[in-house]
PDB file of C-alpha atoms and ligand atoms in Angstrom:
ATOM      1  CA  MET A 735      -6.719   3.774  12.985  1.00 98.00           C
ATOM      2  CA  LEU A 736      -3.683   2.260  14.704  1.00 98.00           C
ATOM      3  CA  ILE A 737      -0.249   3.433  13.634  1.00 98.00           C
ATOM      4  CA  ALA A 738       2.721   1.443  14.944  1.00 98.00           C
ATOM      5  CA  GLN A 739       5.986   3.345  15.124  1.00 98.00           C
ATOM      6  CA  VAL A 740       9.164   1.296  15.047  1.00 98.00           C
ATOM      7  CA  THR A 741      12.364   3.274  15.070  1.00 98.00           C
ATOM      8  CA  ASP A 742      16.126   2.864  15.145  1.00 98.00           C
ATOM      9  CA  THR A 743      16.250  -0.830  14.407  1.00 98.00           C
ATOM     10  CA  HIS A 744      19.934  -0.668  13.343  1.00 98.00           C
ATOM     11  CA  VAL A 745      19.810  -4.066  11.630  1.00 98.00           C
ATOM     12  CA  ARG A 746      23.112  -5.748  10.853  1.00 98.00           C
ATOM     13  CA  ALA A 747      23.688  -8.588   8.406  1.00 98.00           C
ATOM     14  CA  GLY A 748      25.237 -12.029   8.736  1.00 96.00           C
ATOM     15  CA  GLY A 749      24.650 -12.429  12.464  1.00 96.00           C
ATOM     16  CA  LYS A 750      26.817  -9.411  13.329  1.00 98.00           C
ATOM     17  CA  LEU A 751      26.016  -7.571  16.544  1.00 98.00           C
ATOM     18  CA  ALA A 752      25.537  -3.812  16.583  1.00 97.00           C
ATOM     19  CA  TYR A 753      28.416  -2.243  18.523  1.00 97.00           C
ATOM     20  CA  ARG A 754      29.616  -5.851  19.055  1.00 97.00           C
ATOM     21  CA  THR A 755      26.878  -6.166  21.694  1.00 97.00           C
ATOM     22  CA  VAL A 756      23.296  -5.941  20.416  1.00 98.00           C
ATOM     23  CA  ASP A 757      21.613  -8.574  18.246  1.00 98.00           C
ATOM     24  CA  SER A 758      19.549  -5.877  16.540  1.00 98.00           C
ATOM     25  CA  ALA A 759      18.256  -8.279  13.844  1.00 98.00           C
ATOM     26  CA  ALA A 760      16.869 -10.666  16.478  1.00 98.00           C
ATOM     27  CA  LYS A 761      15.347  -7.714  18.343  1.00 98.00           C
ATOM     28  CA  LEU A 762      13.505  -6.629  15.206  1.00 98.00           C
ATOM     29  CA  GLU A 763      12.315 -10.191  14.588  1.00 98.00           C
ATOM     30  CA  ALA A 764      10.772 -10.125  18.070  1.00 98.00           C
ATOM     31  CA  CYS A 765       9.191  -6.741  17.294  1.00 98.00           C
ATOM     32  CA  VAL A 766       7.638  -8.090  14.078  1.00 98.00           C
ATOM     33  CA  ALA A 767       6.133 -11.033  16.007  1.00 98.00           C
ATOM     34  CA  HIS A 768       4.912  -8.589  18.701  1.00 98.00           C
ATOM     35  CA  LEU A 769       3.100  -6.429  16.123  1.00 98.00           C
ATOM     36  CA  ASN A 770       1.594  -9.413  14.309  1.00 98.00           C
ATOM     37  CA  ALA A 771       0.315 -10.820  17.627  1.00 97.00           C
ATOM     38  CA  MET A 772      -1.465  -7.594  18.629  1.00 97.00           C
ATOM     39  CA  SER A 773      -5.237  -7.636  18.672  1.00 97.00           C
ATOM     40  CA  PRO A 774      -6.404  -5.442  17.119  1.00 98.00           C
ATOM     41  CA  ARG A 775      -3.433  -5.244  14.842  1.00 98.00           C
ATOM     42  CA  PRO A 776      -1.942  -1.907  13.833  1.00 98.00           C
ATOM     43  CA  ASP A 777      -3.123  -0.820  10.388  1.00 98.00           C
ATOM     44  CA  ILE A 778       0.296   0.379   9.304  1.00 98.00           C
ATOM     45  CA  VAL A 779       3.885   0.513  10.535  1.00 98.00           C
ATOM     46  CA  LEU A 780       6.054   3.618  10.290  1.00 98.00           C
ATOM     47  CA  LEU A 781       9.805   3.020  10.381  1.00 98.00           C
ATOM     48  CA  THR A 782      11.332   6.322  11.485  1.00 98.00           C
ATOM     49  CA  GLY A 783      14.922   5.896  10.405  1.00 98.00           C
ATOM     50  CA  ASP A 784      18.170   4.147  11.271  1.00 98.00           C
ATOM     51  CA  LEU A 785      16.625   1.079   9.690  1.00 98.00           C
ATOM     52  CA  VAL A 786      20.079  -0.482   9.397  1.00 98.00           C
ATOM     53  CA  ASP A 787      23.391   0.272  11.054  1.00 98.00           C
ATOM     54  CA  PHE A 788      25.793   1.123   8.208  1.00 98.00           C
ATOM     55  CA  GLY A 789      23.547   1.706   5.167  1.00 98.00           C
ATOM     56  CA  ARG A 790      24.963  -1.383   3.416  1.00 98.00           C
ATOM     57  CA  PRO A 791      22.963  -3.320   0.784  1.00 98.00           C
ATOM     58  CA  GLU A 792      23.342  -6.602   2.692  1.00 98.00           C
ATOM     59  CA  GLU A 793      21.877  -4.959   5.789  1.00 98.00           C
ATOM     60  CA  TYR A 794      18.840  -3.796   3.807  1.00 98.00           C
ATOM     61  CA  HIS A 795      18.413  -7.334   2.475  1.00 98.00           C
ATOM     62  CA  ALA A 796      18.447  -8.630   6.055  1.00 98.00           C
ATOM     63  CA  LEU A 797      15.947  -5.923   7.024  1.00 98.00           C
ATOM     64  CA  ARG A 798      13.546  -6.834   4.205  1.00 98.00           C
ATOM     65  CA  ARG A 799      13.746 -10.512   5.149  1.00 98.00           C
ATOM     66  CA  ILE A 800      12.911  -9.715   8.793  1.00 98.00           C
ATOM     67  CA  LEU A 801      10.048  -7.360   7.850  1.00 98.00           C
ATOM     68  CA  ALA A 802       8.531  -9.791   5.322  1.00 98.00           C
ATOM     69  CA  PRO A 803       6.175 -11.553   7.815  1.00 98.00           C
ATOM     70  CA  LEU A 804       4.576  -8.220   8.855  1.00 98.00           C
ATOM     71  CA  ALA A 805       0.839  -8.376   8.191  1.00 95.00           C
ATOM     72  CA  MET A 806       0.469  -4.628   7.549  1.00 98.00           C
ATOM     73  CA  PRO A 807       1.934  -2.070   5.123  1.00 98.00           C
ATOM     74  CA  VAL A 808       5.263  -0.532   6.107  1.00 98.00           C
ATOM     75  CA  TYR A 809       6.407   3.027   5.360  1.00 98.00           C
ATOM     76  CA  ALA A 810      10.051   3.939   5.858  1.00 98.00           C
ATOM     77  CA  ILE A 811      12.052   7.143   6.069  1.00 98.00           C
ATOM     78  CA  PRO A 812      15.838   7.304   6.414  1.00 98.00           C
ATOM     79  CA  GLY A 813      17.940   8.154   9.463  1.00 98.00           C
ATOM     80  CA  ASN A 814      21.587   9.091   9.692  1.00 98.00           C
ATOM     81  CA  HIS A 815      22.665   5.426   9.690  1.00 98.00           C
ATOM     82  CA  ASP A 816      20.849   4.844   6.389  1.00 98.00           C
ATOM     83  CA  GLU A 817      22.111   5.396   2.870  1.00 98.00           C
ATOM     84  CA  ARG A 818      19.520   6.796   0.478  1.00 97.00           C
ATOM     85  CA  GLY A 819      20.734   4.915  -2.625  1.00 97.00           C
ATOM     86  CA  ALA A 820      20.929   1.493  -0.975  1.00 98.00           C
ATOM     87  CA  MET A 821      17.623   2.082   0.805  1.00 98.00           C
ATOM     88  CA  ARG A 822      15.882   3.156  -2.410  1.00 97.00           C
ATOM     89  CA  GLU A 823      17.145   0.026  -4.142  1.00 97.00           C
ATOM     90  CA  ALA A 824      16.122  -2.295  -1.314  1.00 97.00           C
ATOM     91  CA  PHE A 825      12.646  -0.721  -1.161  1.00 98.00           C
ATOM     92  CA  ALA A 826      12.205  -0.398  -4.946  1.00 97.00           C
ATOM     93  CA  ASP A 827       8.781  -2.075  -4.659  1.00 97.00           C
ATOM     94  CA  HIS A 828       7.571   0.512  -2.118  1.00 98.00           C
ATOM     95  CA  ALA A 829       5.589   2.762  -4.446  1.00 97.00           C
ATOM     96  CA  TYR A 830       5.285   5.675  -1.963  1.00 98.00           C
ATOM     97  CA  LEU A 831       9.056   6.322  -2.071  1.00 98.00           C
ATOM     98  CA  PRO A 832       9.985   8.889  -4.727  1.00 96.00           C
ATOM     99  CA  ARG A 833      11.715   7.301  -7.749  1.00 90.00           C
ATOM    100  CA  ASP A 834      13.879  10.327  -8.390  1.00 90.00           C
ATOM    101  CA  GLY A 835      14.954  13.510  -6.678  1.00 94.00           C
ATOM    102  CA  GLU A 836      17.366  13.699  -3.800  1.00 97.00           C
ATOM    103  CA  PHE A 837      15.104  13.262  -0.792  1.00 98.00           C
ATOM    104  CA  LEU A 838      13.067  10.311   0.444  1.00 98.00           C
ATOM    105  CA  HIS A 839      10.024  12.292   1.563  1.00 98.00           C
ATOM    106  CA  TYR A 840       6.376  11.650   0.701  1.00 98.00           C
ATOM    107  CA  VAL A 841       2.727  12.096   1.675  1.00 98.00           C
ATOM    108  CA  LEU A 842       0.334   9.262   2.541  1.00 98.00           C
ATOM    109  CA  GLU A 843      -3.148  10.455   1.586  1.00 98.00           C
ATOM    110  CA  ASP A 844      -5.152   7.233   1.902  1.00 96.00           C
ATOM    111  CA  TYR A 845      -5.668   7.158   5.676  1.00 98.00           C
ATOM    112  CA  PRO A 846      -8.041   9.036   8.017  1.00 96.00           C
ATOM    113  CA  VAL A 847      -5.064  11.064   9.218  1.00 98.00           C
ATOM    114  CA  ARG A 848      -2.694  12.555   6.636  1.00 98.00           C
ATOM    115  CA  LEU A 849       0.878  11.326   7.115  1.00 98.00           C
ATOM    116  CA  ILE A 850       3.923  13.181   5.822  1.00 98.00           C
ATOM    117  CA  GLY A 851       7.316  11.467   5.975  1.00 98.00           C
ATOM    118  CA  LEU A 852      10.310  13.819   6.029  1.00 98.00           C
ATOM    119  CA  ASP A 853      13.918  13.107   5.135  1.00 98.00           C
ATOM    120  CA  THR A 854      16.187  14.954   7.577  1.00 98.00           C
ATOM    121  CA  THR A 855      19.392  13.169   6.652  1.00 98.00           C
ATOM    122  CA  VAL A 856      22.651  14.792   5.559  1.00 98.00           C
ATOM    123  CA  PRO A 857      24.941  12.185   3.942  1.00 97.00           C
ATOM    124  CA  GLY A 858      27.990  11.492   6.091  1.00 95.00           C
ATOM    125  CA  GLU A 859      26.703  13.445   9.084  1.00 97.00           C
ATOM    126  CA  PRO A 860      25.077  12.160  12.287  1.00 97.00           C
ATOM    127  CA  GLY A 861      23.006  15.327  12.677  1.00 98.00           C
ATOM    128  CA  GLY A 862      19.970  16.258  10.595  1.00 98.00           C
ATOM    129  CA  LEU A 863      18.698  19.210   8.615  1.00 98.00           C
ATOM    130  CA  LEU A 864      15.575  20.423   6.863  1.00 98.00           C
ATOM    131  CA  CYS A 865      17.140  22.593   4.168  1.00 97.00           C
ATOM    132  CA  ALA A 866      15.239  25.337   2.307  1.00 97.00           C
ATOM    133  CA  ARG A 867      14.277  22.898  -0.475  1.00 97.00           C
ATOM    134  CA  ARG A 868      12.816  20.362   1.950  1.00 98.00           C
ATOM    135  CA  LEU A 869      10.975  23.039   3.903  1.00 98.00           C
ATOM    136  CA  ALA A 870       9.533  24.475   0.673  1.00 98.00           C
ATOM    137  CA  TRP A 871       8.379  20.982  -0.353  1.00 98.00           C
ATOM    138  CA  LEU A 872       6.700  20.534   3.036  1.00 98.00           C
ATOM    139  CA  GLU A 873       5.072  23.971   2.987  1.00 98.00           C
ATOM    140  CA  GLU A 874       3.550  23.257  -0.415  1.00 98.00           C
ATOM    141  CA  ARG A 875       2.089  19.958   0.866  1.00 98.00           C
ATOM    142  CA  LEU A 876       0.721  21.579   4.028  1.00 98.00           C
ATOM    143  CA  ASP A 877      -0.799  24.464   2.039  1.00 98.00           C
ATOM    144  CA  ALA A 878      -2.572  21.914  -0.177  1.00 98.00           C
ATOM    145  CA  ALA A 879      -4.680  20.394   2.635  1.00 98.00           C
ATOM    146  CA  PRO A 880      -5.135  22.872   5.507  1.00 98.00           C
ATOM    147  CA  GLU A 881      -8.250  21.096   6.826  1.00 96.00           C
ATOM    148  CA  ARG A 882      -6.821  17.570   7.064  1.00 97.00           C
ATOM    149  CA  PRO A 883      -5.364  16.485  10.416  1.00 97.00           C
ATOM    150  CA  THR A 884      -1.727  15.767   9.674  1.00 98.00           C
ATOM    151  CA  VAL A 885       1.081  13.862  11.360  1.00 98.00           C
ATOM    152  CA  LEU A 886       4.689  14.559  10.410  1.00 98.00           C
ATOM    153  CA  PHE A 887       7.221  11.797  10.923  1.00 98.00           C
ATOM    154  CA  MET A 888      10.948  12.373  10.760  1.00 98.00           C
ATOM    155  CA  HIS A 889      14.124  10.836  12.143  1.00 98.00           C
ATOM    156  CA  HIS A 890      15.975  13.709  13.826  1.00 98.00           C
ATOM    157  CA  PRO A 891      13.953  15.575  16.469  1.00 98.00           C
ATOM    158  CA  PRO A 892      13.709  19.312  15.777  1.00 98.00           C
ATOM    159  CA  PHE A 893      13.884  20.106  19.511  1.00 98.00           C
ATOM    160  CA  LEU A 894      16.489  19.687  22.246  1.00 97.00           C
ATOM    161  CA  THR A 895      15.948  16.892  24.761  1.00 97.00           C
ATOM    162  CA  GLY A 896      18.405  17.801  27.515  1.00 97.00           C
ATOM    163  CA  LEU A 897      20.458  14.719  26.656  1.00 97.00           C
ATOM    164  CA  ALA A 898      23.754  16.365  25.744  1.00 95.00           C
ATOM    165  CA  ASN A 899      25.067  13.152  24.205  1.00 92.00           C
ATOM    166  CA  MET A 900      22.334  13.383  21.513  1.00 96.00           C
ATOM    167  CA  ASP A 901      21.317  17.059  21.317  1.00 96.00           C
ATOM    168  CA  TRP A 902      24.427  18.042  19.337  1.00 95.00           C
ATOM    169  CA  GLN A 903      23.162  15.848  16.497  1.00 96.00           C
ATOM    170  CA  ASN A 904      19.445  16.764  16.333  1.00 97.00           C
ATOM    171  CA  CYS A 905      17.725  18.480  13.376  1.00 97.00           C
ATOM    172  CA  ARG A 906      19.714  21.671  13.557  1.00 93.00           C
ATOM    173  CA  ASN A 907      17.227  24.132  12.035  1.00 94.00           C
ATOM    174  CA  GLY A 908      14.247  23.008  14.065  1.00 95.00           C
ATOM    175  CA  GLU A 909      12.991  26.597  14.489  1.00 96.00           C
ATOM    176  CA  ALA A 910      12.301  26.840  10.749  1.00 97.00           C
ATOM    177  CA  LEU A 911      10.058  23.773  11.012  1.00 98.00           C
ATOM    178  CA  GLY A 912       8.503  25.248  14.164  1.00 98.00           C
ATOM    179  CA  ALA A 913       7.576  28.433  12.282  1.00 97.00           C
ATOM    180  CA  LEU A 914       5.986  26.313   9.538  1.00 97.00           C
ATOM    181  CA  VAL A 915       4.020  24.246  12.045  1.00 97.00           C
ATOM    182  CA  LYS A 916       2.802  27.433  13.725  1.00 97.00           C
ATOM    183  CA  ARG A 917       1.301  28.574  10.409  1.00 97.00           C
ATOM    184  CA  HIS A 918      -0.297  25.178   9.690  1.00 98.00           C
ATOM    185  CA  ARG A 919      -2.472  24.271  12.626  1.00 97.00           C
ATOM    186  CA  GLN A 920      -3.620  21.021  10.988  1.00 98.00           C
ATOM    187  CA  VAL A 921      -0.338  19.455  12.146  1.00 98.00           C
ATOM    188  CA  ILE A 922      -1.363  17.526  15.239  1.00 97.00           C
ATOM    189  CA  ARG A 923       1.830  15.582  15.961  1.00 98.00           C
ATOM    190  CA  ILE A 924       5.480  15.247  15.050  1.00 98.00           C
ATOM    191  CA  LEU A 925       6.827  11.700  15.453  1.00 98.00           C
ATOM    192  CA  CYS A 926      10.602  11.317  15.695  1.00 98.00           C
ATOM    193  CA  GLY A 927      13.275   8.725  16.370  1.00 98.00           C
ATOM    194  CA  HIS A 928      17.061   9.066  16.688  1.00 98.00           C
ATOM    195  CA  VAL A 929      17.345   9.448  20.475  1.00 98.00           C
ATOM    196  CA  HIS A 930      16.393   5.852  21.406  1.00 98.00           C
ATOM    197  CA  ARG A 931      14.271   7.014  24.330  1.00 98.00           C
ATOM    198  CA  ALA A 932      10.590   7.856  24.958  1.00 98.00           C
ATOM    199  CA  ILE A 933      10.410  11.677  25.068  1.00 98.00           C
ATOM    200  CA  GLN A 934       7.528  14.157  24.635  1.00 98.00           C
ATOM    201  CA  ILE A 935       7.330  17.920  24.450  1.00 98.00           C
ATOM    202  CA  ASN A 936       4.755  20.590  23.631  1.00 97.00           C
ATOM    203  CA  TRP A 937       6.618  22.322  20.817  1.00 97.00           C
ATOM    204  CA  TYR A 938       5.273  25.368  18.934  1.00 97.00           C
ATOM    205  CA  GLY A 939       1.811  24.361  20.150  1.00 96.00           C
ATOM    206  CA  VAL A 940       1.988  20.789  18.877  1.00 97.00           C
ATOM    207  CA  THR A 941       2.941  17.555  20.625  1.00 97.00           C
ATOM    208  CA  ALA A 942       6.269  16.281  19.370  1.00 98.00           C
ATOM    209  CA  SER A 943       7.467  12.888  20.516  1.00 98.00           C
ATOM    210  CA  ILE A 944      10.417  10.557  20.195  1.00 98.00           C
ATOM    211  CA  ALA A 945       9.816   6.806  20.223  1.00 98.00           C
ATOM    212  CA  PRO A 946      12.259   4.430  21.876  1.00 98.00           C
ATOM    213  CA  SER A 947      13.860   1.551  19.982  1.00 98.00           C
ATOM    214  CA  PRO A 948      13.196  -2.187  19.933  1.00 98.00           C
ATOM    215  CA  SER A 949      16.980  -2.605  19.834  1.00 98.00           C
ATOM    216  CA  HIS A 950      18.894  -0.507  22.376  1.00 97.00           C
ATOM    217  CA  SER A 951      18.465   2.733  24.337  1.00 98.00           C
ATOM    218  CA  CYS A 952      20.699   5.763  24.681  1.00 97.00           C
ATOM    219  CA  ALA A 953      21.785   6.082  28.296  1.00 96.00           C
ATOM    220  CA  PHE A 954      19.582   8.438  30.325  1.00 97.00           C
ATOM    221  CA  ASP A 955      22.097  11.015  31.523  1.00 97.00           C
ATOM    222  CA  LEU A 956      21.237  14.710  31.831  1.00 97.00           C
ATOM    223  CA  ASN A 957      24.785  15.763  32.724  1.00 97.00           C
ATOM    224  CA  ALA A 958      26.396  18.221  30.348  1.00 96.00           C
ATOM    225  CA  ASP A 959      29.381  15.892  29.914  1.00 95.00           C
ATOM    226  CA  ALA A 960      27.291  12.713  29.449  1.00 95.00           C
ATOM    227  CA  ALA A 961      29.194   9.966  27.659  1.00 94.00           C
ATOM    228  CA  HIS A 962      27.795   8.688  24.379  1.00 93.00           C
ATOM    229  CA  ASP A 963      26.727   5.303  25.767  1.00 96.00           C
ATOM    230  CA  PHE A 964      23.849   2.918  25.236  1.00 97.00           C
ATOM    231  CA  VAL A 965      22.022   0.553  27.593  1.00 97.00           C
ATOM    232  CA  LEU A 966      19.937  -2.552  27.019  1.00 97.00           C
ATOM    233  CA  GLU A 967      16.583  -1.487  28.416  1.00 97.00           C
ATOM    234  CA  PRO A 968      13.420  -3.483  27.591  1.00 97.00           C
ATOM    235  CA  PRO A 969      12.745  -3.373  23.836  1.00 98.00           C
ATOM    236  CA  THR A 970       9.783  -1.214  22.854  1.00 98.00           C
ATOM    237  CA  CYS A 971       7.712   0.236  20.068  1.00 98.00           C
ATOM    238  CA  GLU A 972       4.826   2.687  20.090  1.00 98.00           C
ATOM    239  CA  VAL A 973       1.240   2.399  18.907  1.00 98.00           C
ATOM    240  CA  HIS A 974      -0.511   5.674  18.060  1.00 98.00           C
ATOM    241  CA  TYR A 975      -4.293   5.418  18.164  1.00 98.00           C
ATOM    242  CA  TRP A 976      -6.044   7.896  15.863  1.00 97.00           C
ATOM    243  CA  ARG A 977      -9.706   8.698  16.395  1.00 95.00           C
ATOM    244  CA  GLU A 978     -11.601  11.503  14.709  1.00 91.00           C
ATOM    245  CA  GLY A 979     -12.271  14.131  17.338  1.00 89.00           C
ATOM    246  CA  ALA A 980      -9.893  12.609  19.882  1.00 91.00           C
ATOM    247  CA  GLY A 981      -6.625  13.109  18.026  1.00 92.00           C
ATOM    248  CA  LEU A 982      -3.625  10.853  18.391  1.00 96.00           C
ATOM    249  CA  ILE A 983      -3.269   8.862  21.617  1.00 97.00           C
ATOM    250  CA  SER A 984       0.132   7.254  22.041  1.00 98.00           C
ATOM    251  CA  HIS A 985       0.903   4.004  23.808  1.00 98.00           C
ATOM    252  CA  LEU A 986       4.322   2.610  24.593  1.00 98.00           C
ATOM    253  CA  THR A 987       4.396  -1.183  24.281  1.00 98.00           C
ATOM    254  CA  PHE A 988       7.111  -3.453  25.627  1.00 97.00           C
ATOM    255  CA  ILE A 989       8.244  -6.354  23.469  1.00 98.00           C
ATOM    256  CA  GLY A 990       8.439  -9.594  25.457  1.00 94.00           C
ATOM    257  CA  ALA A 991       6.244 -11.669  27.755  1.00 89.00           C
ATOM    258  CA  TYR A 992       7.116 -10.174  31.192  1.00 92.00           C
ATOM    259  CA  GLY A 993       5.262 -12.962  32.977  1.00 91.00           C
ATOM    260  CA  GLY A 994       2.105 -12.885  30.833  1.00 89.00           C
ATOM    261  CA  ARG A 995      -1.333 -11.475  31.678  1.00 90.00           C
ATOM    262  CA  HIS A 996      -3.008 -11.848  35.085  1.00 94.00           C
ATOM    263  CA  PRO A 997      -6.558 -10.931  36.171  1.00 96.00           C
ATOM    264  CA  PHE A 998      -7.230  -8.192  38.765  1.00 97.00           C
ATOM    265  CA  TYR A 999     -10.622  -9.745  39.621  1.00 98.00           C
ATOM    266  CA  ASP A1000     -11.686 -13.304  40.412  1.00 97.00           C
ATOM    267  CA  ALA A1001     -14.570 -15.167  38.743  1.00 96.00           C
ATOM    268  CA  SER A1002     -17.115 -13.609  41.171  1.00 97.00           C
ATOM    269  CA  GLY A1003     -15.960 -10.095  40.243  1.00 97.00           C
ATOM    270  CA  LYS A1004     -14.051  -9.477  43.497  1.00 97.00           C
ATOM    271  CA  LEU A1005     -10.658  -7.801  43.546  1.00 97.00           C
ATOM    272  CA  ILE A1006      -8.164 -10.599  44.163  1.00 97.00           C
ATOM    273  CA  ASP A1007      -6.993 -10.454  47.795  1.00 95.00           C
TER     274      ASP A1007
HETATM  275 FE1  FE2 B1078      19.553   5.325  15.945  1.00 94.08          FE
END
């Protein structure tokens, strides 16, 4: 099974640029074409939050229009730039999203690997949280299927990255999730967004990773006083390859042609000199 992860798309409406600089809608259009052109194609796409930039209904309409050509099912969770009410309305036809209750979290049971989407958002705050209610919900779901390999996906990373300009707004009670993961060894991966960079860590015995964005990247700056800046690095998304017995193998893919494909070997099988 191939799971594409697209995160932090920050779509704006009406041709507006994110931060007056980034054409995030056009960047997502290119990402959609990139995913549709893959062979083999991903089976599903996970959108790990910050789908739009200001949580406005018109931005969600723009997002739905851009996603419409995608050939595979899409599953979305919110990030701090999203607004639960507007997102719920825009994705009313997405049956996996809970109709009621406060949080947009859910379990996808129909795939070889069990996928649990978490809602780490706190309205009005850039940082994230898994409150006692959300943790209890998750624990109940994990208790229900201890034998099934499980991937958690969430917007805010529960660990610190060393990037001071983002770490102050991570999921602030990550240790509580870590304790839960330690007790549920079927969790094989935690997929995150939010930081707009490719980052991996072995965390409480499980691989936790952050995918970069097809839109813009947070500046790589490990200084304690790093400014909160972004840079326009090559747009990316990740493809996670699940195989029974092998686990989840993650590939970073760059969106764009970059000069096309070229052979290493000539027609006679010799390395090209
Ligand atoms: Fe973001």
